[in-house]
Every structure is written in structure tokens, then in C-alpha cells.
């Protein structure tokens, strides 16, 4: 049974989940071998738990071929939805039952290994699947936050290469998002403005960290990036929540994302990366000042002793330099 | 010129340092090739900046062979001691001149690639070199914190394989240490006790997360570890500061560290790891409640989308399991 445990000094929560160690390519031996049968390819549906969502043609049956996108429970989940155990204090320490939901979005029936290779329609479907699962999971009162993220490439923590991303429902707002909310709230209290809206306005006029713009979205390298070529995509007008977009908006966002990934692919020899969607928590009144966005984090180097020991980051590429390079690499989408 | 930059939302500081991108194995292309001439081997002293400390035999001259340990400025420093620039606000954003010191401790004149292979005497010399540099750098009023860390193995961020570690003098207390200090202060205010002393006492009586003990030190897997096999070494009695130890204490600590690394090497196929020494800040009155310690973090998997997106960690190995395995792997030092 997984467990949330709290570090008694820093208050940082971690998930202890022995189930995860059972993954075939769990990384403890640094194996990069792929399984002989890819569990995510069409025809191998029996290799995954039964689907919870699929976009499939009308005649096809669940957990059979005929789909263009599937969402399945993670076979090796970090959290489980049902728990026999209540929260507990472990003597001096504090722990909670590791309840949550951990799903995998299989983004193509073909063995595609790069998100940037998905066509616009397919990538739009991926974003709509995020929306569908965020709305569904968000309606369960147990979950306070739905986190969407992607690991692509072994250096970015992916164990399977077939394009996929992950959706997690959590019983609390994760620290990184809580920190963003705190900062945005403080700014709003002082200025009655959304901090992210101010950033967008600032970057649109400054232009040195701007990568591209569409009607509704801006792509930029943030002022204080943790990683070389870290790139964010934000809606240009105030919107707290990813999952309330229109189909039109997801189509436009998918063009921005695809264009950005293509620029990064052209600029960098290899592109292992993570992305994460930060949307407002399911409930609570953060919507006046929080502003959803996607953070794309290429993994060109490892976080190391300095980063883990200091909580800070050394980034050898200034965002102005990264943005200048990416601007010059306009993709022919 | 390097720069500290503050993320306007979370307040997180990062170091933007283009000098670092010039490292021959800077990792942007994921090269693991070592240079033909190892700059850290005896005889190649001209490949490094002039030494700032060396333990060498009486007849040898600076920056010539005859040393058993050298400390040199990092050739590709993340921070520089002299700055022409003052702190600045970059319009809407906040930045500071990237001043600091970044040094490399070359831990052996031979091309040894594993810290665990150093003999006790040599490892004691490494610890004494940390002390010597911490005291020297700490006497410069510009620096508020001296951070010692090690990256061993490419997966742990090392670009050169020859055994070495790094010392950084920083103009502020890094976030990770500040968070620890805050937690320790809160506990002290409530209970008039050192939180780390309480943890040590708790783990000594509980024993499930205990790896080993010596007269003065305890080796344990922490209750809420970020990483599989994360292991901490702490003094058993209250001591805020690493750099005020006696030669005897460093010798005993080196035996504990060596024993721990050997256990980890026996238990794991590969052992890329980071370690960091968290000692009290140079000044300020944290010494009643802060307690120095070393955190050893094996890098068996990558931090990925979940970790960067949530600020939390998924750890597939419970510390009780890790400690049980490590206890069974007593090293014959």
C-alpha cells in the first residue's frame, strides 16, 4: 500500500510506493531496453489494465483495436484509489494513506516515439483527453488536484518509449503548484492583478524571451528558468483552468505545442523532455489570480549535488539566448 | 557575468551562468567521453587554475606533482568572486550579480573514479580539506553559506570521472538549507529541543531505518527519502557545524562514510550518487537548533515530470527496506 510521508524537518511530502519498483524498466539497473511487446501499441490492449477512456471508431469494442487514443490505469501506480487504511501518525512521524489515481494516456495506436511527430489532430485529441480526465477525476470529492505530465526519453524518466503521458489525481495540492498559488495570491493582494497576466504583458513588450505567439497563446522562455531551453506556453488572457477550454482553443494550443517541440527538436541534438500542465486546483477560490500554463523542460543535463543540496539551479543557457535560438528555428508545421 | 535571477512567482533563485556551457563535457550533447588528458591527475596541474590549497610533501612546489590532495578554482565556475556589477532589478524582475566562489577538491593524485575506493586516510584528508576551505571562505564577510557537494558518475551529473567534489561560497543561505533551518527553529521554539537530535534518538530506539552506528555518528535511511537508498549520516550529539570537528572526528566520520559507500556499492549494480554536507550558515544564531549532516543520494532513476511538476517525489523503495538491505551488507572495511 503506497504512503505519503512527511519529512519532519522541511515538511516535504514524498510518495513511498513499492509497486513502482516492479516496473519492468524501473530504472534501478539503468536498463533502456524496451519490452518485446509494446503494451501501448494497437493489438496489445490486453497488456494494459482495461481502458477508462478511448477515442475509437464506432464499431470497435473496448480494449480492442480501432482506437486513436486510450487512457488506462497505470499498471504500476504510485497511488491507489482504494485504501483500507486511514491516515496515520507513525509515532514521531506523519504519514497518510497513498490514495489517488494514476493513469496513462496512450497518445497513438502506432509505435510513435516523439510527441512532436503527432499531427495536429492527434495532438488536439491528446489535449481533449487531458480535459476529459481532469473533469471526470475532478468531480470526485476526494481529489484536490489533477496533475498532467509527460516524460519523453529515458533521460527524462520515461520507461516506455511509445508516446504517452500521465494523469494523477491527488488528495492535496502539490507543493510546486501551492508555491505558485501563494506567489500569485500575494501579487494579486498588492496589485489586484494576475501575476501571470503581468508576465505575459511584460514579455510581449520586452520580446527578448519571446519564442512565438498565436491569437490566444504565448510561448516564452521564463526569466528564471531552471533548465536550459525551459519553455512555457500560457494563454494570453486570464484563464485559471486548462480543462474549460473550447475545442478551438485546444486545436490552437496543439499547434503552439507542436511548433514549439519542433523548434526544440531542430535546435537540440536530442530532446528528452518533461512537460507539465499547471491548472488551478479543483476547488477553492484561486481562479481570480491563478493562470494555467504548460512548462516544457528539456533534460539536457542532470540535476546534481548543487541542485539537490541547495534547492537552486545552475542554468548555463540564458533564456534570452534560448529564445533567440528558438525564434530563429521557426518550424514549418 | 553570472547572475542570480528570481522567479517572480515562486521566489526561487536560479544561477544563469553561460561560462558553464563552455565545459568540454557540459552534457548538452550527453557525451560521456572523458578528455584525453585528465586535468585532475598528478602531472597535469597546468590543466587547472592555480591551487588554493594542497596537501603535499615538503619538497614539492605549488602546482607541481608531490601532492595527495589539491583544491583549485573551478575552471568553469557557476559564480565569480569579483563583480563589476551591482545588484539590479531588471524592470519587472529581480536579479543579483552572480558573485560567489566555486572550487574543486581533487581527492587523489591517481585516476581513482570511486570515492569508496579511497583509503581511510585519504578520505579523512578530503574531509579536512572541506573544513579548511569552509573556515577560510567563511571568514570572508561576503559569503553567508559554504556548500560542499559531490557528483559521482555521469547519471549524477559528473562531467569528469576522476574523484572530486565541489565547494561553493554563496552570498545567501540556499533554499534547501533555509527550509531545514525553518523547520528546526519551529520545533525548537515548541519543545526547546533540536529536531535532529530527536530524530537521532527516535531512530536509535526504533532501529528499522538504522544502517550503522559508530561512537559519534549514526547512519540511517530517513523517514521520507526522496530517492531510493537515500542515506544520511549525522553526529549523534548536538553539533551545528561540520567545520569545527577534531581530526579524530573526521577520521571516524571518514570510516562511517567509507563503510556506507561500500555497502551501497555492494547492494547496487551501479552507484552514481550525490552527497551534500548541510552545516549551519556562517553567521546567525542557528546553532542551538541546527544540526549538521551529510545526505547521500544515489541516482538510480531520474527525477521526471511528476517530481518537477509537483515538487514531490515518488520513491519505490521504502527506507525500512533500504536500511534492512544495507544493514545486511556490512562492509569489511
Coordinates of N, CA and C in Angstrom, one line a residue, chain A residues 97-311:
Chain A
X97 N -2.4 7.7 4.1 CA -2.6 6.6 3.1 C -2.3 7.2 1.7
X98 N -1.7 6.4 0.8 CA -1.3 6.8 -0.5 C -2.4 6.7 -1.5
X99 N -3.5 7.4 -1.2 CA -4.7 7.3 -2.1 C -4.6 8.4 -3.2
X100 N -5.0 8.0 -4.4 CA -5.0 8.8 -5.6 C -5.3 8.0 -6.8
X101 N -5.2 8.6 -8.0 CA -5.4 7.9 -9.2 C -4.2 8.2 -10.1
X102 N -3.8 7.2 -10.8 CA -2.6 7.3 -11.6 C -2.9 6.6 -13.0
X103 N -3.1 7.4 -14.0 CA -3.5 6.9 -15.3 C -2.4 7.2 -16.4
X104 N -2.5 6.5 -17.5 CA -1.6 6.7 -18.6 C -2.5 7.1 -19.9
X105 N -2.1 8.1 -20.5 CA -2.7 8.5 -21.8 C -1.8 7.9 -22.9
X106 N -2.4 7.0 -23.6 CA -1.6 6.4 -24.8 C -2.0 7.2 -26.0
X107 N -1.1 7.9 -26.5 CA -1.4 9.0 -27.4 C -1.5 8.7 -28.9
X108 N -1.1 7.4 -29.2 CA -1.2 7.0 -30.6 C -1.3 5.4 -30.6
X109 N -2.1 4.9 -31.6 CA -2.1 3.4 -31.7 C -0.8 2.9 -32.4
X110 N -0.1 3.8 -33.1 CA 1.1 3.4 -33.7 C 2.3 3.6 -32.7
X111 N 3.4 2.9 -33.1 CA 4.6 3.0 -32.2 C 5.4 4.3 -32.5
X112 N 4.7 5.4 -32.3 CA 5.4 6.7 -32.4 C 6.2 7.0 -31.1
X113 N 7.4 7.5 -31.3 CA 8.1 7.7 -30.0 C 8.4 9.2 -29.7
X114 N 7.8 10.1 -30.5 CA 8.1 11.5 -30.3 C 6.8 12.3 -30.4
X115 N 6.4 13.0 -29.4 CA 5.2 13.8 -29.3 C 5.2 14.8 -30.5
X116 N 6.3 15.4 -30.9 CA 6.4 16.3 -32.0 C 6.0 15.7 -33.3
X117 N 6.0 14.4 -33.4 CA 5.6 13.7 -34.7 C 4.1 13.5 -34.8
X118 N 3.4 13.7 -33.7 CA 1.9 13.6 -33.8 C 1.4 14.7 -34.7
X119 N 0.4 14.4 -35.5 CA -0.2 15.5 -36.3 C -1.1 16.4 -35.4
X120 N -1.5 17.5 -35.9 CA -2.2 18.5 -35.2 C -3.5 17.8 -34.6
X121 N -4.2 17.1 -35.4 CA -5.4 16.5 -35.0 C -5.2 15.5 -33.8
X122 N -4.2 14.7 -33.9 CA -3.9 13.8 -32.9 C -3.5 14.5 -31.6
X123 N -2.7 15.5 -31.7 CA -2.2 16.2 -30.5 C -3.4 16.9 -29.9
X124 N -4.3 17.4 -30.7 CA -5.5 18.0 -30.2 C -6.3 17.0 -29.4
X125 N -6.4 15.8 -29.9 CA -7.1 14.7 -29.2 C -6.4 14.4 -27.8
X126 N -5.1 14.5 -27.8 CA -4.4 14.3 -26.5 C -4.9 15.3 -25.5
X127 N -4.9 16.6 -25.9 CA -5.3 17.7 -25.0 C -6.7 17.5 -24.6
X128 N -7.6 17.0 -25.5 CA -9.0 16.8 -25.1 C -9.1 15.7 -24.1
X129 N -8.3 14.7 -24.3 CA -8.3 13.6 -23.3 C -7.8 14.1 -21.9
X130 N -6.8 15.0 -21.9 CA -6.5 15.6 -20.6 C -7.7 16.2 -20.0
X131 N -8.4 17.0 -20.8 CA -9.6 17.7 -20.3 C -10.6 16.7 -19.8
X132 N -10.9 15.7 -20.6 CA -11.9 14.7 -20.2 C -11.6 14.1 -18.9
X133 N -10.3 13.7 -18.7 CA -10.0 13.0 -17.5 C -9.9 14.0 -16.3
X134 N -9.5 15.3 -16.6 CA -9.4 16.3 -15.5 C -10.8 16.6 -15.0
X135 N -11.8 16.7 -15.9 CA -13.2 16.9 -15.5 C -13.7 15.7 -14.7
X136 N -13.5 14.5 -15.3 CA -14.1 13.4 -14.6 C -13.4 13.2 -13.2
X137 N -12.1 13.2 -13.2 CA -11.5 13.0 -11.9 C -11.8 14.1 -10.9
X138 N -11.9 15.3 -11.4 CA -12.1 16.5 -10.6 C -13.5 16.5 -10.0
X139 N -14.4 15.6 -10.5 CA -15.7 15.6 -9.9 C -15.8 14.6 -8.7
X140 N -14.7 13.9 -8.4 CA -14.6 13.1 -7.3 C -14.1 13.9 -6.1
X141 N -14.9 14.1 -5.1 CA -14.6 15.0 -4.0 C -13.3 14.6 -3.2
X142 N -12.8 13.4 -3.4 CA -11.6 13.1 -2.7 C -10.3 13.8 -3.2
X143 N -10.4 14.2 -4.5 CA -9.2 14.8 -5.1 C -9.1 16.3 -5.2
X144 N -8.1 16.8 -4.7 CA -7.9 18.3 -4.7 C -7.2 18.8 -5.9
X145 N -6.4 17.9 -6.5 CA -5.6 18.4 -7.7 C -5.4 17.3 -8.7
X146 N -5.5 17.7 -10.0 CA -5.3 16.7 -11.1 C -4.0 17.2 -11.8
X147 N -3.0 16.4 -11.8 CA -1.7 16.8 -12.4 C -1.5 16.0 -13.7
X148 N -1.2 16.7 -14.8 CA -0.9 16.1 -16.1 C 0.5 16.3 -16.4
X149 N 1.2 15.3 -16.7 CA 2.7 15.4 -17.1 C 3.1 14.4 -18.1
X150 N 4.2 14.7 -18.7 CA 4.8 13.8 -19.7 C 6.3 13.6 -19.5
X151 N 6.7 12.4 -19.6 CA 8.2 12.1 -19.6 C 8.5 11.5 -21.0
X152 N 9.3 12.2 -21.8 CA 9.7 11.6 -23.1 C 11.2 11.4 -23.2
X153 N 11.6 10.2 -23.4 CA 13.1 9.9 -23.5 C 13.5 9.4 -22.1
X154 N 14.5 8.5 -22.2 CA 15.0 7.8 -21.0 C 15.6 8.8 -20.0
X155 N 16.3 9.8 -20.5 CA 16.9 10.8 -19.7 C 15.9 11.7 -18.9
X156 N 14.7 11.7 -19.4 CA 13.6 12.4 -18.8 C 12.7 11.5 -17.9
X157 N 13.2 10.3 -17.7 CA 12.5 9.4 -16.8 C 11.4 8.5 -17.4
X158 N 11.3 8.4 -18.8 CA 10.4 7.5 -19.4 C 10.9 6.1 -19.4
X159 N 10.1 5.2 -19.0 CA 10.5 3.8 -19.1 C 10.0 3.1 -20.4
X160 N 8.9 3.6 -21.0 CA 8.5 3.1 -22.2 C 8.5 4.2 -23.3
X161 N 9.0 3.8 -24.5 CA 9.2 4.9 -25.5 C 8.0 5.3 -26.3
X162 N 7.0 4.4 -26.4 CA 5.7 4.7 -27.1 C 5.1 6.0 -26.5
X163 N 4.7 7.0 -27.4 CA 4.3 8.3 -26.8 C 3.1 8.1 -25.8
X164 N 3.3 8.7 -24.7 CA 2.3 8.6 -23.7 C 2.5 9.8 -22.7
X165 N 1.5 10.0 -21.9 CA 1.6 11.0 -20.8 C 0.8 10.4 -19.6
X166 N 0.8 11.1 -18.5 CA 0.3 10.6 -17.3 C -0.7 11.6 -16.6
X167 N -1.7 11.1 -16.0 CA -2.6 12.0 -15.3 C -2.7 11.4 -13.8
X168 N -2.6 12.3 -12.9 CA -2.6 11.9 -11.5 C -3.6 12.7 -10.7
X169 N -4.5 12.0 -10.0 CA -5.4 12.7 -9.1 C -4.8 12.6 -7.7
X170 N -4.7 13.8 -7.0 CA -4.0 13.8 -5.7 C -5.0 14.4 -4.7
X171 N -4.8 13.9 -3.4 CA -5.7 14.4 -2.3 C -5.3 15.7 -1.8
X172 N -4.2 16.3 -2.3 CA -3.8 17.6 -1.9 C -3.2 18.4 -3.1
X173 N -3.0 19.7 -2.9 CA -2.4 20.5 -3.9 C -0.9 20.3 -3.8
X174 N -0.2 19.9 -4.9 CA 1.2 19.7 -4.7 C 2.0 20.9 -4.5
X175 N 3.2 20.8 -3.8 CA 3.9 21.9 -3.3 C 4.3 22.9 -4.4
X176 N 4.7 22.4 -5.6 CA 5.1 23.3 -6.6 C 4.0 24.3 -7.0
X177 N 2.8 23.7 -7.1 CA 1.6 24.5 -7.5 C 1.2 25.4 -6.3
X178 N 1.3 24.9 -5.1 CA 0.9 25.7 -3.9 C 1.8 26.9 -3.8
X179 N 3.1 26.7 -4.2 CA 4.1 27.8 -4.1 C 3.7 28.9 -5.2
X180 N 3.3 28.4 -6.4 CA 2.9 29.3 -7.4 C 1.6 30.1 -7.0
X181 N 0.7 29.4 -6.4 CA -0.6 30.0 -6.0 C -0.3 31.1 -4.9
X182 N 0.6 30.7 -4.0 CA 1.0 31.7 -2.9 C 1.6 33.0 -3.5
X183 N 2.5 32.8 -4.5 CA 3.1 34.0 -5.1 C 2.1 34.8 -5.9
X184 N 1.2 34.1 -6.6 CA 0.2 34.8 -7.4 C -0.8 35.5 -6.5
X185 N -1.1 34.9 -5.4 CA -2.1 35.5 -4.4 C -1.5 36.7 -3.8
X186 N -0.2 36.6 -3.4 CA 0.4 37.8 -2.8 C 0.4 39.0 -3.8
X187 N 0.8 38.7 -5.0 CA 0.8 39.8 -6.0 C -0.6 40.4 -6.3
X188 N -1.6 39.5 -6.3 CA -3.0 39.9 -6.5 C -3.4 40.8 -5.4
X189 N -3.1 40.5 -4.1 CA -3.5 41.2 -3.0 C -2.9 42.7 -3.0
X190 N -1.6 42.7 -3.6 CA -1.0 44.0 -3.6 C -1.5 44.9 -4.8
X191 N -1.8 44.2 -5.9 CA -2.0 45.0 -7.2 C -3.3 44.8 -7.8
X192 N -4.1 43.8 -7.3 CA -5.4 43.5 -7.9 C -5.2 43.0 -9.3
X193 N -4.1 42.5 -9.6 CA -3.8 42.0 -11.0 C -3.3 40.5 -10.9
X194 N -3.5 39.8 -12.0 CA -2.9 38.4 -12.1 C -1.5 38.6 -12.4
X195 N -0.6 37.9 -11.6 CA 0.8 38.0 -11.8 C 1.2 37.4 -13.2
X196 N 0.6 36.3 -13.6 CA 0.9 35.7 -14.9 C 0.5 36.7 -16.1
X197 N -0.7 37.3 -15.9 CA -1.1 38.3 -16.9 C 0.0 39.4 -17.1
X198 N 0.5 39.8 -15.9 CA 1.6 40.9 -15.9 C 2.8 40.3 -16.6
X199 N 3.2 39.1 -16.3 CA 4.4 38.5 -17.0 C 4.1 38.5 -18.5
X200 N 3.0 38.0 -18.9 CA 2.7 37.9 -20.4 C 2.8 39.3 -21.0
X201 N 2.2 40.3 -20.4 CA 2.3 41.7 -20.9 C 3.7 42.1 -21.0
X202 N 4.4 41.9 -19.9 CA 5.8 42.3 -19.9 C 6.7 41.6 -21.0
X203 N 6.5 40.3 -21.2 CA 7.3 39.6 -22.2 C 6.8 40.0 -23.6
X204 N 5.6 40.3 -23.8 CA 5.1 40.7 -25.1 C 5.7 42.1 -25.5
X205 N 5.9 42.9 -24.5 CA 6.5 44.2 -24.8 C 8.1 44.1 -24.9
X206 N 8.6 43.3 -24.0 CA 10.1 43.2 -23.9 C 10.7 42.4 -25.1
X207 N 10.0 41.3 -25.4 CA 10.3 40.5 -26.6 C 11.6 39.6 -26.6
X208 N 12.5 39.9 -25.7 CA 13.8 39.1 -25.7 C 13.6 37.7 -25.3
X209 N 12.6 37.3 -24.6 CA 12.4 35.9 -24.2 C 11.2 35.3 -24.9
X210 N 10.7 36.0 -25.9 CA 9.5 35.6 -26.6 C 9.9 34.6 -27.7
X211 N 9.3 33.4 -27.8 CA 9.5 32.5 -28.8 C 8.5 32.6 -30.0
X212 N 7.3 32.7 -29.6 CA 6.2 32.8 -30.7 C 4.9 33.2 -30.0
X213 N 4.0 33.6 -30.8 CA 2.6 34.0 -30.3 C 1.6 33.5 -31.3
X214 N 0.5 33.1 -30.8 CA -0.7 32.8 -31.7 C -1.8 33.8 -31.2
X215 N -3.0 33.6 -31.7 CA -4.0 34.5 -31.3 C -4.2 34.5 -29.8
X216 N -4.3 33.3 -29.2 CA -4.6 33.1 -27.8 C -3.5 32.8 -26.9
X217 N -2.3 32.3 -27.5 CA -1.3 31.8 -26.6 C 0.1 32.5 -26.9
X218 N 0.9 32.5 -25.8 CA 2.2 33.0 -26.0 C 3.2 31.9 -25.6
X219 N 4.3 31.8 -26.3 CA 5.4 30.8 -26.0 C 6.6 31.6 -25.6
X220 N 7.1 31.3 -24.4 CA 8.3 32.1 -24.0 C 9.3 31.3 -23.1
X221 N 10.5 31.8 -23.1 CA 11.4 31.2 -22.1 C 11.3 32.1 -20.8
X222 N 11.1 31.5 -19.7 CA 10.8 32.3 -18.5 C 12.1 33.0 -18.0
X223 N 11.9 34.0 -17.3 CA 13.0 34.9 -16.8 C 14.0 34.1 -16.0
X224 N 13.6 33.2 -15.1 CA 14.5 32.5 -14.2 C 14.3 31.0 -14.4
X225 N 14.7 30.5 -15.6 CA 14.5 29.1 -15.9 C 15.4 28.1 -15.1
X226 N 14.9 27.0 -14.7 CA 15.7 26.0 -14.0 C 16.6 25.3 -15.0
X227 N 16.1 25.1 -16.2 CA 16.8 24.2 -17.2 C 17.1 24.9 -18.5
X228 N 18.1 24.5 -19.2 CA 18.4 25.1 -20.5 C 17.2 24.8 -21.4
X229 N 16.8 25.9 -22.1 CA 15.7 25.8 -23.1 C 14.3 25.5 -22.4
X230 N 14.2 25.7 -21.1 CA 12.9 25.6 -20.5 C 12.0 26.6 -21.2
X231 N 10.8 26.2 -21.5 CA 9.9 27.0 -22.3 C 8.4 26.8 -21.8
X232 N 7.7 27.9 -21.6 CA 6.4 27.9 -21.1 C 5.4 28.4 -22.2
X233 N 4.2 27.8 -22.2 CA 3.1 28.2 -23.0 C 2.0 28.7 -22.1
X234 N 1.5 29.9 -22.3 CA 0.4 30.4 -21.5 C -0.7 31.0 -22.4
X235 N -1.9 31.0 -21.9 CA -3.0 31.7 -22.6 C -2.7 33.2 -22.3
X236 N -2.9 34.0 -23.4 CA -2.6 35.5 -23.3 C -3.6 36.2 -22.4
X237 N -4.8 35.8 -22.3 CA -5.8 36.4 -21.5 C -6.0 35.5 -20.2
X238 N -6.6 36.1 -19.2 CA -6.7 35.4 -17.9 C -7.5 34.2 -18.0
X239 N -7.0 33.1 -17.6 CA -7.7 31.8 -17.6 C -7.0 30.9 -16.6
X240 N -7.7 30.6 -15.5 CA -7.1 29.8 -14.4 C -7.0 28.3 -14.7
X241 N -7.9 27.8 -15.6 CA -8.2 26.4 -15.7 C -8.0 25.9 -17.1
X242 N -7.2 24.9 -17.2 CA -6.9 24.3 -18.5 C -8.2 23.6 -19.0
X243 N -8.9 22.9 -18.1 CA -9.9 22.0 -18.6 C -11.2 22.6 -19.0
X244 N -11.3 23.9 -19.1 CA -12.5 24.6 -19.5 C -12.4 25.2 -20.9
X245 N -11.4 24.7 -21.7 CA -11.2 25.3 -23.0 C -12.2 24.8 -24.0
X246 N -12.3 25.5 -25.1 CA -13.2 25.1 -26.2 C -12.3 24.2 -27.1
X247 N -13.0 23.4 -28.0 CA -12.3 22.6 -29.0 C -11.4 23.4 -29.8
X248 N -11.8 24.6 -30.2 CA -11.0 25.6 -30.9 C -9.7 25.9 -30.2
X249 N -9.8 26.1 -28.9 CA -8.7 26.5 -28.1 C -7.7 25.4 -28.0
X250 N -8.2 24.2 -27.8 CA -7.3 23.0 -27.8 C -6.6 22.8 -29.1
X251 N -7.3 23.1 -30.2 CA -6.6 22.9 -31.6 C -5.5 24.0 -31.7
X252 N -5.8 25.2 -31.3 CA -4.8 26.3 -31.4 C -3.6 26.0 -30.4
X253 N -3.9 25.5 -29.2 CA -2.8 25.1 -28.3 C -2.0 24.0 -28.9
X254 N -2.6 23.0 -29.5 CA -1.8 21.9 -30.1 C -0.9 22.4 -31.2
X255 N -1.3 23.4 -31.9 CA -0.4 24.0 -32.9 C 0.8 24.7 -32.3
X256 N 0.5 25.4 -31.2 CA 1.6 26.0 -30.5 C 2.6 25.0 -29.9
X257 N 2.0 24.0 -29.3 CA 2.9 23.0 -28.7 C 3.7 22.2 -29.7
X258 N 3.0 21.9 -30.8 CA 3.7 21.2 -31.8 C 4.8 22.0 -32.5
X259 N 4.5 23.2 -32.7 CA 5.5 24.2 -33.3 C 6.7 24.3 -32.3
X260 N 6.4 24.4 -31.0 CA 7.5 24.6 -30.0 C 8.4 23.3 -29.9
X261 N 7.7 22.1 -29.9 CA 8.5 20.9 -29.9 C 9.4 20.8 -31.1
X262 N 8.8 21.2 -32.2 CA 9.6 21.1 -33.5 C 10.8 22.0 -33.5
X263 N 10.6 23.2 -32.9 CA 11.7 24.1 -32.8 C 12.8 23.5 -31.9
X264 N 12.4 23.0 -30.7 CA 13.3 22.4 -29.8 C 14.1 21.2 -30.4
X265 N 13.3 20.4 -31.2 CA 13.9 19.3 -31.9 C 15.0 19.7 -32.9
X266 N 14.7 20.8 -33.6 CA 15.7 21.3 -34.6 C 16.9 21.9 -33.9
X267 N 16.7 22.6 -32.7 CA 17.8 23.2 -32.1 C 18.7 22.3 -31.3
X268 N 18.2 21.2 -30.9 CA 18.9 20.3 -30.0 C 19.1 19.0 -30.6
X269 N 20.3 18.4 -30.4 CA 20.7 17.1 -30.9 C 19.7 16.0 -30.5
X270 N 19.4 16.0 -29.2 CA 18.5 15.1 -28.6 C 17.5 15.9 -27.8
X271 N 16.3 15.4 -27.6 CA 15.3 16.2 -26.9 C 14.5 15.3 -25.9
X272 N 15.2 14.7 -24.9 CA 14.4 14.2 -23.8 C 13.8 15.4 -23.1
X273 N 12.5 15.2 -22.7 CA 11.9 16.4 -22.0 C 10.8 15.9 -21.1
X274 N 10.4 16.8 -20.2 CA 9.2 16.7 -19.4 C 8.3 17.8 -19.7
X275 N 7.0 17.6 -19.7 CA 6.2 18.8 -19.6 C 5.1 18.6 -18.6
X276 N 4.6 19.6 -18.1 CA 3.6 19.5 -17.0 C 2.6 20.6 -17.2
X277 N 1.3 20.3 -17.0 CA 0.3 21.4 -17.0 C -0.1 21.8 -15.6
X278 N 0.1 23.1 -15.4 CA -0.3 23.6 -14.1 C -1.6 24.4 -14.3
X279 N -2.7 23.8 -13.7 CA -4.0 24.4 -13.8 C -4.4 24.6 -12.4
X280 N -5.5 25.5 -12.2 CA -5.9 25.8 -10.8 C -6.4 24.5 -10.1
X281 N -6.3 24.4 -8.8 CA -6.9 23.3 -8.1 C -8.4 23.1 -8.4
X282 N -8.8 21.9 -8.1 CA -10.2 21.5 -8.4 C -11.2 22.5 -7.7
X283 N -10.9 22.8 -6.5 CA -11.9 23.7 -5.8 C -11.0 24.8 -5.1
X284 N -11.7 25.6 -4.4 CA -11.0 26.8 -3.8 C -11.2 28.0 -4.7
X285 N -10.9 29.2 -4.1 CA -11.1 30.4 -4.9 C -9.8 31.0 -5.4
X286 N -9.0 30.2 -6.2 CA -7.8 30.7 -6.7 C -8.0 31.3 -8.1
X287 N -9.2 31.2 -8.6 CA -9.3 31.5 -10.1 C -9.2 32.9 -10.5
X288 N -9.3 33.8 -9.5 CA -9.1 35.2 -9.9 C -7.6 35.5 -10.2
X289 N -6.7 34.8 -9.5 CA -5.3 35.1 -9.6 C -4.4 34.0 -10.2
X290 N -4.9 32.8 -10.2 CA -4.1 31.8 -10.8 C -4.3 31.7 -12.3
X291 N -3.3 31.2 -13.1 CA -3.3 31.3 -14.5 C -2.7 30.0 -15.1
X292 N -3.4 29.2 -15.8 CA -2.9 27.9 -16.1 C -1.8 28.1 -17.2
X293 N -0.9 27.1 -17.3 CA 0.2 27.2 -18.2 C 0.8 25.8 -18.3
X294 N 1.6 25.6 -19.4 CA 2.4 24.4 -19.6 C 3.8 24.8 -19.5
X295 N 4.6 24.0 -18.7 CA 6.0 24.1 -18.6 C 6.7 23.0 -19.3
X296 N 7.5 23.3 -20.3 CA 8.3 22.3 -21.1 C 9.7 22.3 -20.6
X297 N 10.2 21.2 -20.1 CA 11.6 21.2 -19.5 C 12.5 20.2 -20.2
X298 N 13.2 20.6 -21.2 CA 14.2 19.7 -21.8 C 15.2 19.2 -20.8
X299 N 15.6 17.9 -20.9 CA 16.5 17.4 -19.9 C 17.8 17.1 -20.6
X300 N 18.6 18.2 -20.7 CA 19.9 18.1 -21.4 C 21.0 17.9 -20.4
X301 N 20.8 18.1 -19.1 CA 21.8 17.8 -18.1 C 21.0 17.3 -16.9
X302 N 21.8 16.7 -15.9 CA 21.2 16.1 -14.7 C 21.1 17.2 -13.6
X303 N 20.1 17.2 -12.9 CA 20.1 17.9 -11.6 C 21.1 17.1 -10.8
X304 N 22.0 17.8 -10.1 CA 23.1 17.2 -9.4 C 23.2 17.7 -7.9
X305 N 24.4 17.4 -7.3 CA 24.6 17.8 -5.9 C 24.2 19.2 -5.6
X306 N 24.6 20.1 -6.4 CA 24.3 21.5 -6.1 C 22.8 21.7 -6.1
X307 N 22.1 21.2 -7.1 CA 20.6 21.4 -7.1 C 19.9 20.7 -5.9
X308 N 20.2 19.5 -5.7 CA 19.6 18.8 -4.6 C 20.0 19.3 -3.2
X309 N 21.2 19.8 -3.2 CA 21.7 20.3 -1.9 C 21.3 21.7 -1.6
X310 N 21.0 22.5 -2.6 CA 20.7 23.9 -2.4 C 19.2 24.2 -2.7
X311 N 18.6 23.4 -3.4 CA 17.2 23.7 -3.9 C 17.2 24.8 -4.9

